[in-house]
mmCIF file of C-alpha atoms in Angstrom:
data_model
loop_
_atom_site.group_PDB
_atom_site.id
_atom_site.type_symbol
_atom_site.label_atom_id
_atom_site.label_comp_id
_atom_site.label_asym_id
_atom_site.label_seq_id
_atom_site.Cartn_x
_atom_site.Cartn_y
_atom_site.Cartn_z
ATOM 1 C CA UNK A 1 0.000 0.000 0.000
ATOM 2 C CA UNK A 2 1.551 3.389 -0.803
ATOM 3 C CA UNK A 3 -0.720 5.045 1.845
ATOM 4 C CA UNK A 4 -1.127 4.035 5.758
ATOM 5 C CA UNK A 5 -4.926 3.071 7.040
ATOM 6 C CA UNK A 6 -6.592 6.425 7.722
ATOM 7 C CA UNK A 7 -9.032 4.593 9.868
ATOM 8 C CA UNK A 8 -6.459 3.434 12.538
ATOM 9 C CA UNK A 9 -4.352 5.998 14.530
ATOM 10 C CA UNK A 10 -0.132 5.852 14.014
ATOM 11 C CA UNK A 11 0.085 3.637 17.123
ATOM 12 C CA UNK A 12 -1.838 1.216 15.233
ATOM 13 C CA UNK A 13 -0.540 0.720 11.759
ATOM 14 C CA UNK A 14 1.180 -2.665 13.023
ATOM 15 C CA UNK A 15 -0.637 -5.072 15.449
ATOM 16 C CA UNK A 16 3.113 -5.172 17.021
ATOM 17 C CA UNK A 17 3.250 -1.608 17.716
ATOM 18 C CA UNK A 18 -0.533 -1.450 18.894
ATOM 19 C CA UNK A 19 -0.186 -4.072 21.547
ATOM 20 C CA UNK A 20 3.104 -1.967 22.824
ATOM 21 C CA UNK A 21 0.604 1.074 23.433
ATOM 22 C CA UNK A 22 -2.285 -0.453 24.746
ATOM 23 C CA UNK A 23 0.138 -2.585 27.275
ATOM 24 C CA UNK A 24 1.673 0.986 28.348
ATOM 25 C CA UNK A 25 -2.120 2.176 28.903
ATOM 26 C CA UNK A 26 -3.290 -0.279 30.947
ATOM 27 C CA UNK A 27 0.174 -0.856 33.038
ATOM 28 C CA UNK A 28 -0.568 3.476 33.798
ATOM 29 C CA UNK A 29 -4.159 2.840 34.219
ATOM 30 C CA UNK A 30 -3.175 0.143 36.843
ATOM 31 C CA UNK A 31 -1.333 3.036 38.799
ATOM 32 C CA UNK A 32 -4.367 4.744 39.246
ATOM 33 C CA UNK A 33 -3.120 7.080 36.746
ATOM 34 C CA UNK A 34 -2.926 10.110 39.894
ATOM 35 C CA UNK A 35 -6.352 10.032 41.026
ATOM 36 C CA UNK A 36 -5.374 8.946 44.057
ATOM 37 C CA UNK A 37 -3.222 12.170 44.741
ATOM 38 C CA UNK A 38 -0.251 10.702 43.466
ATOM 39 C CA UNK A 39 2.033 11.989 41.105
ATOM 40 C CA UNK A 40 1.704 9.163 39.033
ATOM 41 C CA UNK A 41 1.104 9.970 35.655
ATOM 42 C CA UNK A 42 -2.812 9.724 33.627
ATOM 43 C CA UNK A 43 -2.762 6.651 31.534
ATOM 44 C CA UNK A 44 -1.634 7.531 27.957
ATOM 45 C CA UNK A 45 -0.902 6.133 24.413
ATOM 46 C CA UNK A 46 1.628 7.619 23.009
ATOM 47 C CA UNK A 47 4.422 9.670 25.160
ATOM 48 C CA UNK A 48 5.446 12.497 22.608
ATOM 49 C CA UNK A 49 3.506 14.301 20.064
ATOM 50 C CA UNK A 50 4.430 14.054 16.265
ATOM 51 C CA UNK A 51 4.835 17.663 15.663
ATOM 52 C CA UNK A 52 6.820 18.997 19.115
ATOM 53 C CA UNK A 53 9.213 21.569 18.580
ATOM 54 C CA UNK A 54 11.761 19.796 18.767
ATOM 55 C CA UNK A 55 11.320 17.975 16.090
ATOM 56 C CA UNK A 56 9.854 20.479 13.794
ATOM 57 C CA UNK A 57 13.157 22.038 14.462
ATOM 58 C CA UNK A 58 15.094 19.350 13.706
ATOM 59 C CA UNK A 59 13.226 18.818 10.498
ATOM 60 C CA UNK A 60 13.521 22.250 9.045
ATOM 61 C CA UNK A 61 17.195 23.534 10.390
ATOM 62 C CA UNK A 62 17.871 24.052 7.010
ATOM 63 C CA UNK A 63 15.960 26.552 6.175
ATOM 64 C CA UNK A 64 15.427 30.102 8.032
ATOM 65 C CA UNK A 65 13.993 31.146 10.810
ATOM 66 C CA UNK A 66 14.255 27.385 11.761
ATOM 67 C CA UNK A 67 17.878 27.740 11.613
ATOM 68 C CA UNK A 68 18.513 29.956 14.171
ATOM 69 C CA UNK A 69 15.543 28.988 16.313
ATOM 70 C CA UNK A 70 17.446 25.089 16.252
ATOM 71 C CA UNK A 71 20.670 26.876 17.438
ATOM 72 C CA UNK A 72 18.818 28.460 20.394
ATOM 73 C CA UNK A 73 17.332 25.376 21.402
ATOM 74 C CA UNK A 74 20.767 23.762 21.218
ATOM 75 C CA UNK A 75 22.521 26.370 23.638
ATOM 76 C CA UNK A 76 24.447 28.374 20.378
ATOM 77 C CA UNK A 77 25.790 25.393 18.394
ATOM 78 C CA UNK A 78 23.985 22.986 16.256
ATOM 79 C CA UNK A 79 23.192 19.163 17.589
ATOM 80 C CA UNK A 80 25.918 16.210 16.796
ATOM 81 C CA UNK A 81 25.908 15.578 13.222
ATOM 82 C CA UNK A 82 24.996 12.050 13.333
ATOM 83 C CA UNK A 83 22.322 13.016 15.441
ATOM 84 C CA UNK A 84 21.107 15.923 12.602
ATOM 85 C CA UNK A 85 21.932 14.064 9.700
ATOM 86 C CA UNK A 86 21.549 10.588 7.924
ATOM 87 C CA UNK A 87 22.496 11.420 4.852
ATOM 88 C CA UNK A 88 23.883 14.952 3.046
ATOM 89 C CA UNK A 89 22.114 14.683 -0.068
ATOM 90 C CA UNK A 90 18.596 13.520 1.644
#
């Protein structure tokens, strides 16, 4: 298939990768998820969104304002290159 199943959410695209997030849901759940007055945390799916800075950073650091706003982020100097970068031409 060129595209990915619209119907299921990205945790879902692979039954491997949906029992992963549905075991780390109910393991949180099981922790009462801090309704207790804990500071345990809610139960949850997926522990990062697709589209945090960071990585909207990391995507576009080659192209302005990103640029700078990466190098901010990074304390002045840009993140290790193998880190950055895969491959130059990409």
């Amino acid at each position: 298939a060129t595209f990915r199943d619209l119907s299921k959410p990205m945790g879902a695209l692979g039954e491997d990768r949906a029992v992963q997030f549905r075991e780390r849901y109910e393991l949180l759940a099981g922790m009462d998820g801090g309704m207790d007055g804990s500071d345990a945390p809610p139960p949850f799916f997926y522990g990062t969104h697709y589209s945090c800075a960071g990585y909207v950073l990391n995507f576009l650091v080659r192209v302005e304002p990103f640029t700078r706003s990466a190098l901010a982020l990074q304390g002045g100097s840009f993140d290790k290159a193998d880190r950055m970068f895969r491959d130059v031409a990409a």
